[in-house]
XYZ file of C-alpha atoms in Angstrom:
776
model
C -139.507 -76.621 125.170
C -138.841 -73.974 127.848
C -141.862 -72.274 129.399
C -141.811 -68.840 127.773
C -145.227 -68.035 129.209
C -143.411 -67.313 132.464
C -141.844 -64.237 130.842
C -143.683 -60.967 130.542
C -143.136 -58.926 127.382
C -140.292 -56.912 128.933
C -138.477 -60.040 130.032
C -138.947 -61.589 126.601
C -137.536 -58.441 125.031
C -134.426 -58.600 127.229
C -134.038 -62.261 126.264
C -134.256 -61.456 122.551
C -131.727 -58.647 122.989
C -129.219 -61.098 124.463
C -129.907 -63.706 121.780
C -129.627 -61.331 118.838
C -126.481 -59.675 120.196
C -124.918 -63.140 120.326
C -126.186 -64.065 116.865
C -125.195 -60.821 115.133
C -122.086 -59.960 117.148
C -123.190 -56.345 117.677
C -124.430 -54.352 120.658
C -128.135 -53.606 120.473
C -130.063 -50.722 122.017
C -133.665 -50.616 123.186
C -136.155 -47.892 122.288
C -139.139 -46.365 124.010
C -142.444 -45.587 122.333
C -142.563 -42.328 120.375
C -141.783 -41.284 116.842
C -139.916 -44.571 116.392
C -142.750 -46.573 117.916
C -142.675 -50.231 117.014
C -138.885 -50.458 117.080
C -137.726 -52.562 119.988
C -134.005 -53.060 119.266
C -131.492 -51.453 116.921
C -127.720 -51.430 116.444
C -127.321 -47.647 116.370
C -129.372 -44.908 117.960
C -129.103 -42.656 114.901
C -128.622 -44.777 111.774
C -130.574 -47.880 112.826
C -128.922 -50.093 110.202
C -130.237 -53.169 111.980
C -133.713 -53.210 113.534
C -135.232 -56.060 115.538
C -138.938 -56.218 116.219
C -139.917 -58.306 119.280
C -143.389 -59.828 119.508
C -144.371 -61.727 122.669
C -147.651 -63.107 121.296
C -148.054 -66.377 123.180
C -151.613 -65.543 124.178
C -152.580 -64.560 120.623
C -153.185 -66.421 117.369
C -150.797 -66.533 114.421
C -153.306 -64.472 112.459
C -153.201 -61.756 115.128
C -149.398 -61.791 115.053
C -149.288 -61.369 111.272
C -151.901 -58.599 111.388
C -149.795 -56.772 113.964
C -146.677 -57.154 111.812
C -148.457 -55.777 108.724
C -149.122 -52.597 110.706
C -145.352 -52.241 111.262
C -144.542 -52.094 107.535
C -145.072 -48.352 107.102
C -142.728 -47.603 110.009
C -140.086 -49.935 108.600
C -140.354 -48.275 105.186
C -139.806 -44.865 106.787
C -136.708 -46.034 108.662
C -135.394 -48.063 105.722
C -133.002 -50.333 107.681
C -130.306 -52.399 106.032
C -131.576 -55.488 107.891
C -134.892 -56.098 109.649
C -135.384 -59.025 112.049
C -138.434 -60.348 113.849
C -138.243 -62.325 117.113
C -141.532 -63.852 118.190
C -142.689 -66.224 120.934
C -144.855 -68.101 118.460
C -144.360 -71.419 116.706
C -144.737 -70.804 112.944
C -145.083 -73.195 110.045
C -142.733 -72.689 107.049
C -145.721 -71.327 105.115
C -146.397 -68.647 107.779
C -142.709 -67.739 107.932
C -142.771 -67.294 104.146
C -145.897 -65.141 104.421
C -144.214 -62.817 106.909
C -141.043 -62.736 104.821
C -143.056 -61.650 101.791
C -144.180 -58.567 103.738
C -140.643 -57.469 104.690
C -138.507 -59.149 102.007
C -137.088 -55.803 100.875
C -135.456 -55.443 104.293
C -134.481 -59.062 104.938
C -131.754 -61.256 103.461
C -133.910 -64.371 103.809
C -136.717 -65.940 105.851
C -134.049 -66.750 108.450
C -134.429 -63.129 109.585
C -137.648 -64.333 111.228
C -136.695 -65.957 114.544
C -139.502 -68.209 115.751
C -140.057 -69.751 119.154
C -138.578 -73.076 118.035
C -135.390 -71.359 116.892
C -135.129 -69.402 120.161
C -135.535 -72.622 122.111
C -132.934 -74.475 120.023
C -130.505 -71.589 120.482
C -130.882 -71.531 124.271
C -130.415 -75.278 124.563
C -126.973 -75.188 122.961
C -124.044 -75.476 125.363
C -122.403 -72.365 123.913
C -125.382 -70.271 125.021
C -125.779 -71.601 128.561
C -124.852 -68.247 130.115
C -127.726 -66.506 128.325
C -130.150 -69.159 129.553
C -128.850 -68.905 133.119
C -129.148 -65.123 133.028
C -132.904 -65.442 132.481
C -133.855 -67.120 135.741
C -137.448 -68.076 134.998
C -136.512 -70.015 131.879
C -133.501 -71.666 133.432
C -135.277 -72.802 136.585
C -138.106 -74.223 134.478
C -135.643 -76.165 132.324
C -134.286 -78.026 135.383
C -137.677 -79.572 136.179
C -137.265 -78.576 139.820
C -140.634 -76.804 139.945
C -142.328 -80.047 138.964
C -140.389 -81.825 141.711
C -141.232 -79.688 144.731
C -143.281 -82.434 146.382
C -140.164 -84.619 146.564
C -139.536 -85.121 150.284
C -136.093 -86.537 149.560
C -135.096 -83.172 148.141
C -137.210 -80.680 150.115
C -137.139 -81.703 153.793
C -139.779 -80.089 156.080
C -140.370 -77.384 153.472
C -144.170 -77.315 153.054
C -144.477 -73.734 154.312
C -141.520 -72.599 152.253
C -142.923 -74.053 149.037
C -146.599 -73.210 149.502
C -146.565 -70.299 147.007
C -143.414 -71.147 145.086
C -145.024 -71.199 141.606
C -146.483 -67.728 142.092
C -143.297 -66.400 143.703
C -141.175 -67.723 140.849
C -143.252 -65.824 138.276
C -143.160 -62.563 140.258
C -139.460 -62.737 141.062
C -137.057 -60.203 139.548
C -133.320 -60.842 139.648
C -132.047 -57.795 141.520
C -128.462 -56.834 142.296
C -129.086 -58.149 145.833
C -129.917 -61.555 144.355
C -126.689 -61.631 142.337
C -124.676 -60.525 145.362
C -126.342 -63.230 147.436
C -125.566 -65.900 144.864
C -121.931 -64.828 144.648
C -121.698 -64.831 148.421
C -123.042 -68.363 148.755
C -120.683 -69.666 146.103
C -117.662 -68.079 147.749
C -118.534 -67.608 151.446
C -121.175 -70.342 151.941
C -123.078 -68.470 154.662
C -125.361 -65.528 153.898
C -127.360 -63.277 156.210
C -130.095 -61.255 154.475
C -131.554 -58.316 156.356
C -133.715 -55.344 155.446
C -136.932 -53.493 156.154
C -140.271 -55.357 156.133
C -141.535 -56.014 152.628
C -138.309 -55.470 150.671
C -138.145 -59.049 149.395
C -136.021 -60.966 151.921
C -138.242 -64.040 151.882
C -138.768 -64.307 148.115
C -135.047 -63.789 147.493
C -134.243 -66.483 150.067
C -136.715 -68.838 148.368
C -135.244 -68.269 144.928
C -131.703 -68.831 146.211
C -132.838 -72.109 147.717
C -134.619 -73.042 144.493
C -131.459 -72.338 142.515
C -129.451 -74.691 144.713
C -132.178 -77.335 144.667
C -132.017 -77.266 140.882
C -128.276 -77.882 141.196
C -128.792 -81.055 143.224
C -128.843 -79.696 146.785
C -131.206 -81.051 149.416
C -133.135 -78.266 151.112
C -133.794 -77.891 154.834
C -136.007 -75.129 156.160
C -136.830 -73.934 159.659
C -138.008 -70.872 161.542
C -137.095 -72.410 164.904
C -133.728 -71.164 166.139
C -134.193 -72.942 169.463
C -133.728 -76.343 167.838
C -130.584 -75.859 165.776
C -128.755 -78.768 167.399
C -131.411 -81.147 166.118
C -131.238 -79.469 162.709
C -127.484 -79.866 162.529
C -127.629 -83.531 163.559
C -130.185 -84.142 160.812
C -127.755 -82.989 158.130
C -125.957 -85.658 156.160
C -122.509 -86.412 157.548
C -121.210 -87.331 154.115
C -119.110 -84.360 153.027
C -120.143 -84.898 149.407
C -123.886 -84.633 150.106
C -125.118 -81.267 148.867
C -127.403 -79.458 151.324
C -128.683 -75.912 151.706
C -130.374 -74.663 154.878
C -132.728 -71.703 155.149
C -133.404 -70.285 158.617
C -136.272 -67.856 158.164
C -136.633 -65.029 160.713
C -133.597 -66.321 162.587
C -133.643 -63.449 165.076
C -137.325 -63.673 165.958
C -138.236 -62.574 169.455
C -138.172 -66.130 170.790
C -134.473 -66.296 169.980
C -133.708 -64.033 172.929
C -135.387 -66.470 175.336
C -133.015 -69.283 174.486
C -130.419 -70.613 176.890
C -126.958 -69.099 176.693
C -125.624 -72.465 175.568
C -128.054 -72.467 172.635
C -126.675 -69.178 171.334
C -123.490 -71.024 170.436
C -125.439 -73.526 168.348
C -125.993 -70.944 165.618
C -122.268 -70.195 165.490
C -121.533 -73.916 165.502
C -123.889 -74.439 162.554
C -122.294 -71.547 160.651
C -118.801 -72.890 161.260
C -119.874 -76.382 160.221
C -121.269 -75.063 156.938
C -118.182 -72.976 156.259
C -115.979 -76.038 156.729
C -118.125 -78.102 154.363
C -117.574 -77.907 150.635
C -121.140 -78.851 149.754
C -123.172 -77.107 152.458
C -124.773 -73.663 152.229
C -126.674 -71.589 154.800
C -129.109 -68.693 154.287
C -130.454 -66.703 157.229
C -132.772 -63.713 157.147
C -134.221 -61.233 159.613
C -135.925 -57.872 159.677
C -133.416 -55.077 160.105
C -135.126 -53.796 163.281
C -134.902 -57.204 164.943
C -131.325 -57.619 163.729
C -130.434 -54.313 165.387
C -132.063 -55.545 168.594
C -130.012 -58.734 168.351
C -126.877 -56.618 168.121
C -127.795 -54.860 171.357
C -128.961 -57.916 173.293
C -126.332 -60.342 172.084
C -123.484 -58.197 170.867
C -120.885 -60.954 171.072
C -122.949 -63.297 168.920
C -123.539 -60.821 166.104
C -119.982 -59.499 166.330
C -118.770 -63.071 165.786
C -120.227 -62.898 162.281
C -117.292 -60.669 161.348
C -114.657 -63.207 162.436
C -112.778 -65.124 159.754
C -113.768 -68.493 161.207
C -117.486 -67.726 160.688
C -117.344 -65.543 157.565
C -120.995 -64.513 157.524
C -121.714 -62.232 154.587
C -124.451 -59.697 155.435
C -126.602 -58.141 152.704
C -129.089 -55.342 153.416
C -131.860 -55.545 150.812
C -133.483 -52.228 151.714
C -131.785 -50.288 148.910
C -132.946 -51.008 145.346
C -132.179 -49.197 142.126
C -135.011 -47.433 140.330
C -134.765 -49.794 137.362
C -135.187 -52.772 139.717
C -138.229 -51.129 141.278
C -139.634 -50.551 137.790
C -139.144 -54.190 136.780
C -140.813 -55.426 139.968
C -143.767 -53.066 139.512
C -144.246 -53.952 135.847
C -143.867 -57.666 136.529
C -146.695 -57.567 139.077
C -148.920 -55.606 136.707
C -148.227 -58.031 133.879
C -148.581 -61.167 135.979
C -151.935 -59.928 137.300
C -153.095 -59.129 133.735
C -153.966 -55.514 134.446
C -156.603 -54.153 132.085
C -155.291 -51.622 129.594
C -157.517 -48.780 130.825
C -155.990 -49.104 134.315
C -152.478 -49.356 132.875
C -153.061 -46.193 130.853
C -153.771 -44.299 134.092
C -150.321 -45.299 135.360
C -148.657 -44.341 132.070
C -150.416 -40.943 131.979
C -147.896 -38.130 132.604
C -145.370 -40.886 133.497
C -147.046 -41.408 136.864
C -145.148 -44.673 137.221
C -142.033 -42.602 137.942
C -143.696 -41.049 140.980
C -144.738 -44.494 142.199
C -141.250 -45.936 141.766
C -139.559 -42.922 143.373
C -141.926 -42.749 146.339
C -140.011 -43.173 149.637
C -142.521 -45.791 150.821
C -142.198 -48.000 147.742
C -141.481 -51.651 148.518
C -142.302 -54.954 146.787
C -144.870 -55.975 149.410
C -146.851 -52.778 148.834
C -146.543 -53.300 145.064
C -147.970 -56.797 145.437
C -150.969 -55.293 147.234
C -151.759 -52.462 144.814
C -151.353 -54.741 141.750
C -153.737 -57.411 143.018
C -156.990 -57.064 140.996
C -159.026 -58.056 144.046
C -157.839 -54.894 145.785
C -159.066 -52.448 143.140
C -161.882 -54.476 141.563
C -164.580 -52.070 142.742
C -162.907 -48.826 141.669
C -162.836 -47.358 138.176
C -159.684 -46.826 136.083
C -159.610 -43.105 136.863
C -159.497 -43.926 140.587
C -156.653 -46.436 140.294
C -153.749 -43.986 140.525
C -155.242 -42.145 143.563
C -155.769 -45.594 145.126
C -152.053 -46.346 144.656
C -150.956 -42.960 146.034
C -153.228 -43.361 149.047
C -151.534 -46.615 150.009
C -148.063 -45.285 149.296
C -148.763 -42.384 151.630
C -150.168 -44.680 154.328
C -148.414 -48.042 153.886
C -149.297 -49.232 157.382
C -152.968 -48.986 156.483
C -152.922 -51.257 153.420
C -155.006 -53.923 155.144
C -157.211 -51.607 157.222
C -159.752 -50.807 154.528
C -159.816 -54.441 153.396
C -160.351 -55.815 156.884
C -162.831 -53.269 158.200
C -164.935 -52.478 155.117
C -164.562 -55.210 152.501
C -164.612 -58.404 154.529
C -167.789 -59.975 155.840
C -168.097 -60.463 159.576
C -167.508 -64.217 159.354
C -164.377 -63.579 157.280
C -162.997 -61.302 159.975
C -163.806 -63.896 162.625
C -161.937 -66.575 160.675
C -158.973 -64.312 159.977
C -158.667 -63.286 163.626
C -158.921 -66.961 164.660
C -155.982 -67.834 162.393
C -154.037 -64.865 163.780
C -154.736 -65.940 167.360
C -152.549 -69.036 167.021
C -149.301 -68.065 165.405
C -147.357 -66.029 162.870
C -146.722 -69.291 161.033
C -149.052 -72.112 159.936
C -151.690 -73.852 162.089
C -153.556 -77.087 161.483
C -156.697 -76.433 159.434
C -158.891 -78.694 161.571
C -157.865 -76.853 164.754
C -158.697 -73.513 163.140
C -162.045 -74.872 161.997
C -162.895 -76.169 165.484
C -162.030 -72.840 167.162
C -163.786 -70.781 164.493
C -166.998 -72.789 164.768
C -167.001 -72.499 168.556
C -166.695 -68.747 168.244
C -169.382 -68.690 165.566
C -171.776 -70.603 167.812
C -171.807 -67.635 170.190
C -172.767 -65.150 167.473
C -176.491 -64.451 167.232
C -176.552 -62.748 163.817
C -174.805 -65.430 161.692
C -176.650 -67.860 159.446
C -175.551 -71.289 160.694
C -177.564 -73.185 158.066
C -174.649 -72.903 155.641
C -171.024 -73.994 156.012
C -169.615 -70.637 157.076
C -166.093 -72.005 157.486
C -165.852 -73.176 153.870
C -167.550 -70.029 152.583
C -165.222 -67.685 154.476
C -162.131 -69.720 153.682
C -162.882 -69.635 149.956
C -163.302 -65.855 150.066
C -160.038 -65.382 151.969
C -157.889 -67.761 149.922
C -155.051 -66.181 147.945
C -155.844 -62.645 149.053
C -155.518 -63.158 152.809
C -154.932 -66.851 153.515
C -153.043 -69.758 151.964
C -153.431 -73.503 152.510
C -150.245 -75.480 153.067
C -150.748 -79.130 152.159
C -147.985 -81.638 152.940
C -150.008 -84.585 151.660
C -150.888 -85.766 155.166
C -152.522 -82.701 156.675
C -153.499 -79.165 155.753
C -152.490 -75.992 157.522
C -153.621 -72.388 157.231
C -151.340 -69.395 157.185
C -151.577 -65.713 156.339
C -150.778 -65.064 152.687
C -148.571 -62.141 153.637
C -146.627 -61.342 156.841
C -147.927 -57.766 156.728
C -151.428 -59.084 157.527
C -150.118 -60.285 160.875
C -148.398 -56.916 161.340
C -151.692 -55.136 160.692
C -153.633 -57.381 163.077
C -150.999 -56.840 165.767
C -151.765 -53.133 165.670
C -155.489 -53.685 165.204
C -155.846 -55.724 168.386
C -153.700 -53.289 170.369
C -156.133 -50.519 169.437
C -159.327 -52.585 169.642
C -159.312 -54.079 173.127
C -162.965 -55.146 172.967
C -162.396 -57.413 169.961
C -159.201 -58.735 171.504
C -161.010 -59.597 174.747
C -163.794 -61.307 172.804
C -161.211 -63.421 171.023
C -159.570 -64.319 174.349
C -162.912 -65.228 175.932
C -163.691 -67.568 173.059
C -160.220 -69.124 172.860
C -160.033 -72.902 173.185
C -156.237 -73.392 173.067
C -153.651 -72.064 175.486
C -151.593 -70.991 172.461
C -154.294 -68.467 171.561
C -154.394 -66.951 175.025
C -150.604 -66.592 175.144
C -150.490 -65.130 171.654
C -153.079 -62.466 172.419
C -151.630 -61.291 175.734
C -148.507 -59.378 176.620
C -146.389 -60.858 179.411
C -147.960 -59.157 182.446
C -151.483 -59.843 181.127
C -150.699 -63.517 180.659
C -149.184 -63.739 184.163
C -152.349 -62.268 185.698
C -154.558 -64.495 183.577
C -152.520 -67.545 184.573
C -152.867 -66.796 188.279
C -156.637 -66.299 188.083
C -157.360 -69.235 185.748
C -155.216 -71.578 187.856
C -156.903 -70.503 191.086
C -160.333 -71.024 189.524
C -159.346 -74.311 187.806
C -160.493 -72.878 184.460
C -157.027 -73.432 182.997
C -157.988 -77.120 182.818
C -160.540 -76.355 180.131
C -157.951 -75.247 177.571
C -156.242 -77.443 175.012
C -152.462 -77.747 175.390
C -149.967 -79.206 172.923
C -149.706 -82.242 175.249
C -150.093 -83.205 178.918
C -146.462 -82.402 179.692
C -146.941 -78.867 178.395
C -150.089 -78.534 180.489
C -148.393 -79.769 183.666
C -145.394 -77.478 183.188
C -147.591 -74.412 182.589
C -149.809 -75.034 185.623
C -146.835 -75.760 187.922
C -145.204 -72.542 186.732
C -148.278 -70.508 187.755
C -148.582 -72.405 191.061
C -145.001 -71.653 192.008
C -145.002 -68.034 190.806
C -148.201 -67.226 192.694
C -147.964 -69.598 195.711
C -151.217 -71.345 194.892
C -151.815 -73.948 197.592
C -154.581 -76.228 196.385
C -154.654 -79.983 196.911
C -156.488 -80.205 193.554
C -153.091 -79.719 191.887
C -151.045 -82.234 193.906
C -151.108 -84.796 191.093
C -150.115 -82.106 188.578
C -147.062 -81.213 190.673
C -146.026 -84.859 190.947
C -146.662 -85.481 187.252
C -144.401 -82.580 186.301
C -141.620 -83.696 188.642
C -141.755 -87.215 187.226
C -141.669 -86.008 183.623
C -140.507 -82.373 183.361
C -141.027 -80.276 180.253
C -140.124 -76.868 178.897
C -143.022 -74.502 178.244
C -143.537 -73.859 174.542
C -145.525 -71.123 172.905
C -145.779 -70.527 169.182
C -143.554 -73.560 168.674
C -140.648 -72.174 170.688
C -139.364 -72.495 174.239
C -140.575 -69.712 176.503
C -139.649 -71.127 179.921
C -137.150 -73.929 180.495
C -137.922 -76.803 182.873
C -134.950 -76.040 185.129
C -136.320 -72.525 185.690
C -139.642 -73.966 186.846
C -137.908 -76.446 189.182
C -135.771 -73.663 190.610
C -138.830 -71.458 191.244
C -140.543 -74.404 192.934
C -137.630 -75.106 195.294
C -137.244 -71.419 196.098
C -140.834 -71.320 197.351
C -140.903 -73.102 200.696
C -144.671 -72.717 201.074
C -145.234 -74.573 197.794
C -142.829 -77.455 198.235
C -143.931 -77.903 201.851
C -147.673 -77.846 201.108
C -147.380 -80.304 198.236
C -144.914 -82.519 200.159
C -142.471 -82.351 197.276
C -139.483 -83.613 199.291
C -141.398 -86.642 200.505
C -142.452 -87.387 196.949
C -138.944 -87.095 195.534
C -137.480 -89.284 198.246
C -139.787 -92.176 197.502
C -139.269 -94.700 194.739
C -137.459 -93.465 191.632
C -139.078 -90.045 191.553
C -135.860 -88.085 192.098
C -134.150 -90.176 189.417
C -136.996 -89.405 187.003
C -136.669 -85.685 187.685
C -132.899 -85.468 187.323
C -132.809 -87.622 184.185
C -134.466 -84.825 182.221
C -131.527 -82.443 182.602
C -128.264 -82.477 180.672
C -124.757 -81.636 181.811
C -125.226 -77.960 180.937
C -127.987 -77.506 183.514
C -127.843 -80.435 185.982
C -124.843 -79.422 188.158
C -126.227 -75.912 188.730
C -129.681 -77.327 189.490
C -128.248 -79.749 192.055
C -126.414 -76.888 193.718
C -129.651 -74.861 193.895
C -131.697 -77.639 195.532
C -128.958 -79.348 197.545
C -129.586 -77.682 200.897
C -133.199 -78.854 200.914
C -132.149 -82.503 201.103
C -130.894 -82.906 204.618
C -131.013 -85.959 206.862
C -132.663 -88.384 206.637
C -132.813 -87.741 202.860
C -129.199 -86.672 202.275
C -127.564 -90.009 201.483
C -130.250 -90.937 198.992
C -129.996 -87.517 197.354
C -126.210 -87.754 197.001
C -126.261 -91.285 195.558
C -129.043 -90.440 193.077
C -127.318 -87.195 192.069
C -123.975 -88.897 191.442
C -125.642 -91.477 189.230
C -127.584 -88.767 187.324
C -124.418 -86.709 186.764
C -122.561 -89.769 185.460
C -125.374 -90.489 182.996
C -125.346 -86.829 181.902
C -121.562 -86.994 181.418
C -121.847 -90.149 179.329
C -124.533 -88.534 177.181
C -122.280 -85.505 176.797
C -119.497 -87.764 175.505
C -121.710 -89.522 173.008
C -121.686 -88.422 169.376
C -119.464 -85.350 169.844
C -119.153 -83.175 166.745
C -115.487 -82.356 166.173
C -116.421 -79.146 164.370
C -117.916 -77.703 167.583
C -114.455 -77.574 169.157
C -112.535 -75.678 166.476
C -109.639 -78.153 166.388
C -106.285 -77.350 164.810
C -106.933 -79.070 161.486
C -103.903 -77.488 159.855
C -101.628 -78.812 162.604
C -103.156 -82.293 162.423
C -102.684 -82.398 158.650
C -99.101 -81.198 159.082
C -98.345 -84.030 161.523
C -99.848 -86.520 159.067
C -97.918 -85.267 156.031
C -94.887 -87.082 154.683
C -92.808 -86.053 151.700
C -92.406 -88.763 149.127
C -90.568 -88.836 145.826
C -93.536 -87.411 143.957
C -94.443 -84.785 146.548
C -96.267 -84.522 149.891
C -98.678 -87.260 150.932
C -101.251 -86.896 153.725
C -102.379 -89.807 155.880
C -105.948 -88.566 156.349
C -106.813 -91.330 158.815
C -103.913 -90.339 161.086
C -104.823 -86.636 160.813
C -108.400 -87.433 161.837
C -107.085 -89.429 164.823
C -105.059 -86.427 165.982
C -108.163 -84.245 165.777
C -110.195 -86.790 167.738
C -107.545 -86.795 170.491
C -107.586 -82.980 170.609
C -111.391 -82.855 170.748
C -111.539 -85.603 173.417
C -109.153 -83.587 175.580
C -111.332 -80.495 175.109
C -114.487 -82.432 176.030
C -112.809 -83.806 179.152
C -111.740 -80.296 180.137
C -115.303 -79.032 179.656
C -116.676 -81.802 181.861
C -114.374 -80.803 184.716
C -115.432 -77.188 184.258
C -119.151 -78.004 184.291
C -119.112 -80.228 187.399
C -116.957 -77.963 189.534
C -120.092 -76.243 190.874
C -121.497 -79.506 192.292
C -122.105 -79.665 196.049
C -119.006 -80.855 197.918
C -120.340 -84.294 198.780
C -121.436 -85.074 195.196
C -118.080 -86.333 193.970
C -117.257 -87.606 190.510
C -113.811 -89.286 190.640
C -111.152 -88.079 188.208
C -110.501 -91.699 187.299
C -114.107 -92.033 186.128
C -113.724 -89.075 183.762
C -110.287 -90.084 182.460
C -111.583 -93.581 181.652
C -114.522 -92.269 179.626
C -114.946 -93.327 176.035
C -115.592 -90.139 174.089
C -117.221 -90.724 170.700
C -116.085 -88.057 168.233
C -117.467 -87.779 164.719
C -116.701 -85.447 161.846
C -112.905 -85.376 162.154
C -112.455 -87.080 158.786
C -114.835 -84.539 157.254
C -112.771 -81.641 158.632
C -109.618 -83.118 157.134
C -111.136 -83.751 153.710
C -112.722 -80.272 153.671
C -109.375 -78.720 154.552
C -107.638 -80.562 151.713
C -110.349 -80.082 149.126
C -110.453 -77.058 146.868
C -113.836 -75.382 146.549
C -115.241 -75.895 143.068
C -117.237 -72.851 141.983
C -119.647 -74.051 139.328
C -120.543 -70.693 137.821
C -119.255 -67.180 138.128
C -121.914 -64.503 138.367
C -121.478 -60.900 137.336
C -123.762 -58.409 138.962
C -125.729 -56.399 136.409
C -125.060 -52.699 136.336
C -127.757 -50.864 138.274
C -129.185 -47.693 136.782
C -131.567 -44.941 137.824
C -132.023 -43.705 134.258
C -135.581 -42.481 133.682
C -135.222 -43.367 130.019
C -134.717 -47.053 130.920
C -137.853 -46.936 133.046
C -139.803 -45.378 130.183
C -138.724 -48.301 128.003
C -140.531 -50.610 130.390
C -143.796 -48.725 130.816
C -144.434 -46.959 127.531
C -146.238 -49.907 125.948
C -149.460 -51.869 126.287
C -149.258 -54.232 129.244
C -149.844 -57.743 127.832
């Protein structure tokens, strides 16, 4: 049996309309409350020859259902229809069906005019009616069993954060025109970019698209880290028949602009790979403001989206029809079981129209004003003013909650969570930092477990727990909470400074400071050795951060000699908030540009002893090593020159060999059409393609391109660091994916379903149909 409890009464009514239209072969119309109250569906606005009464009574008893139907009799007698039908979400015994039939027998051909839940379920499970089932998302997704399978790591890879609220999201979701457009795009174009203003539903739409594909057998991969796309791409199955969908959330986050130039191409490479793959799909999303910034900062990258070879379909979700806004609003009210006296205040004078038409309306704000915890302490008559207040001042939706309704310990815990990241942070780390901060407060009762008490109060409303089975993480329940706290700490410098003073992790300090503040803090804390007291993600991260501040500020302190040597032996990028902020080669370059630093710490002597220079150079790949060697070359004069040259040549050769290993053919845009043409012969029964030969031709083309790139990358090497042409020409270049490109080129795309976007409407009458009722 499908889970009809997931449908609110409006959704159940739409379902019954579709079912009865199919059963009766006539178009049915819906009616609002009024003189014809109690009529849900009819065949004709005027004559009403056929009337269908819809009763979504899953939370009521059979006795209550029958009592409600008895009250409809007088209205039915007045209208005197030729046929009267009842559709109910209740399982009825034959005796109860007969009892209902006896009430309306004058207007029914037989008891079969009473459509019970069992009959609805049987109807939807017939192959002929699959399109009706698929149209009603909540029922269809439940029928696949995918919601019961979300803990399956074989299907959902690294998706704990994505799936943390999936059951709630699935109930609140409304299939908008943007959703249908997105689904069509993914079926036909494979790559989708969703943008829009904060709070318009980008994330929930992305989740539901992913859920749809998961239910159709696709493995799901999720990331918010655009600096690691090469690793993501390599993790995808190379088998062309393996179904996979990737979601890159907030793909143009601020950290994206700190990536290397070479990493910018990785996004395009991933897009092209997906577009060439029959069974791969890619969803990206970003706030419209950040997307506009990406256009300005990286115009070529975003402009590439328009090229045929990338075919990125961009959907702006900001615009919604009024009927979609109405469905979202009503769905939140229904899901949160709003009390009737509060609902009546919204219905009064059709106030819901003003809410829906307000310029500041968006689904995130609706989620806030429909949450019972938000209006629990105000009376029904104050509910509409409460809604208007937050519509007029949407940026302040969390202000009153944070400043007036939370206890002090709750605010301390919330600010501690904020101090780490916009994403999720390990629960035990949060607890440790919170309790340290609490220990410095003199007016907090420490005889009780304040962490557990505060966490329980914040759960669902402010905070969610993400549990992957091995560890638990804490995250804000809504991105707008982070947005509010961003502004709050900018305006409240005293609280921000208190949070910084009590920070235990370097991630907190970096998160709470703008760039120039962090630079000043780094200089002072390094000079005073207090930077040692902070927790870093690992020792490599600590060494890299300290060396960066030493070199930027010319800190000459023998205390840090071992730190300098440790970094040079095992370099590392500097990460903050899970993303690269400063690359290792930048730190090395700053170090070698500061003569006072490298002289004081005897860096050259260190590098020219043992294998230390080899250890340093082995960190860098062919994209960065030649330029680095050019930058530091002049520092290695006699008697160190010969050793430097020999070590550099060996390091470059290793980097070249790594560059030639596991090359993805798709990254080089080979002429697949030409290769297939060369491999095609015309036999008696038509053309025949030797796919193996075509793949070989592609591998040769890609190998030539790789060889050409190598020459281009090493041409900036110092003159005496020579890599012989014979060495490069003799290289064995390992190319993969050529066979996949050939098979994808030859294979027709099989579109499983064709979706038709519902007609949007701004008709006030349609909105009245939704709200002029009792909210179940």
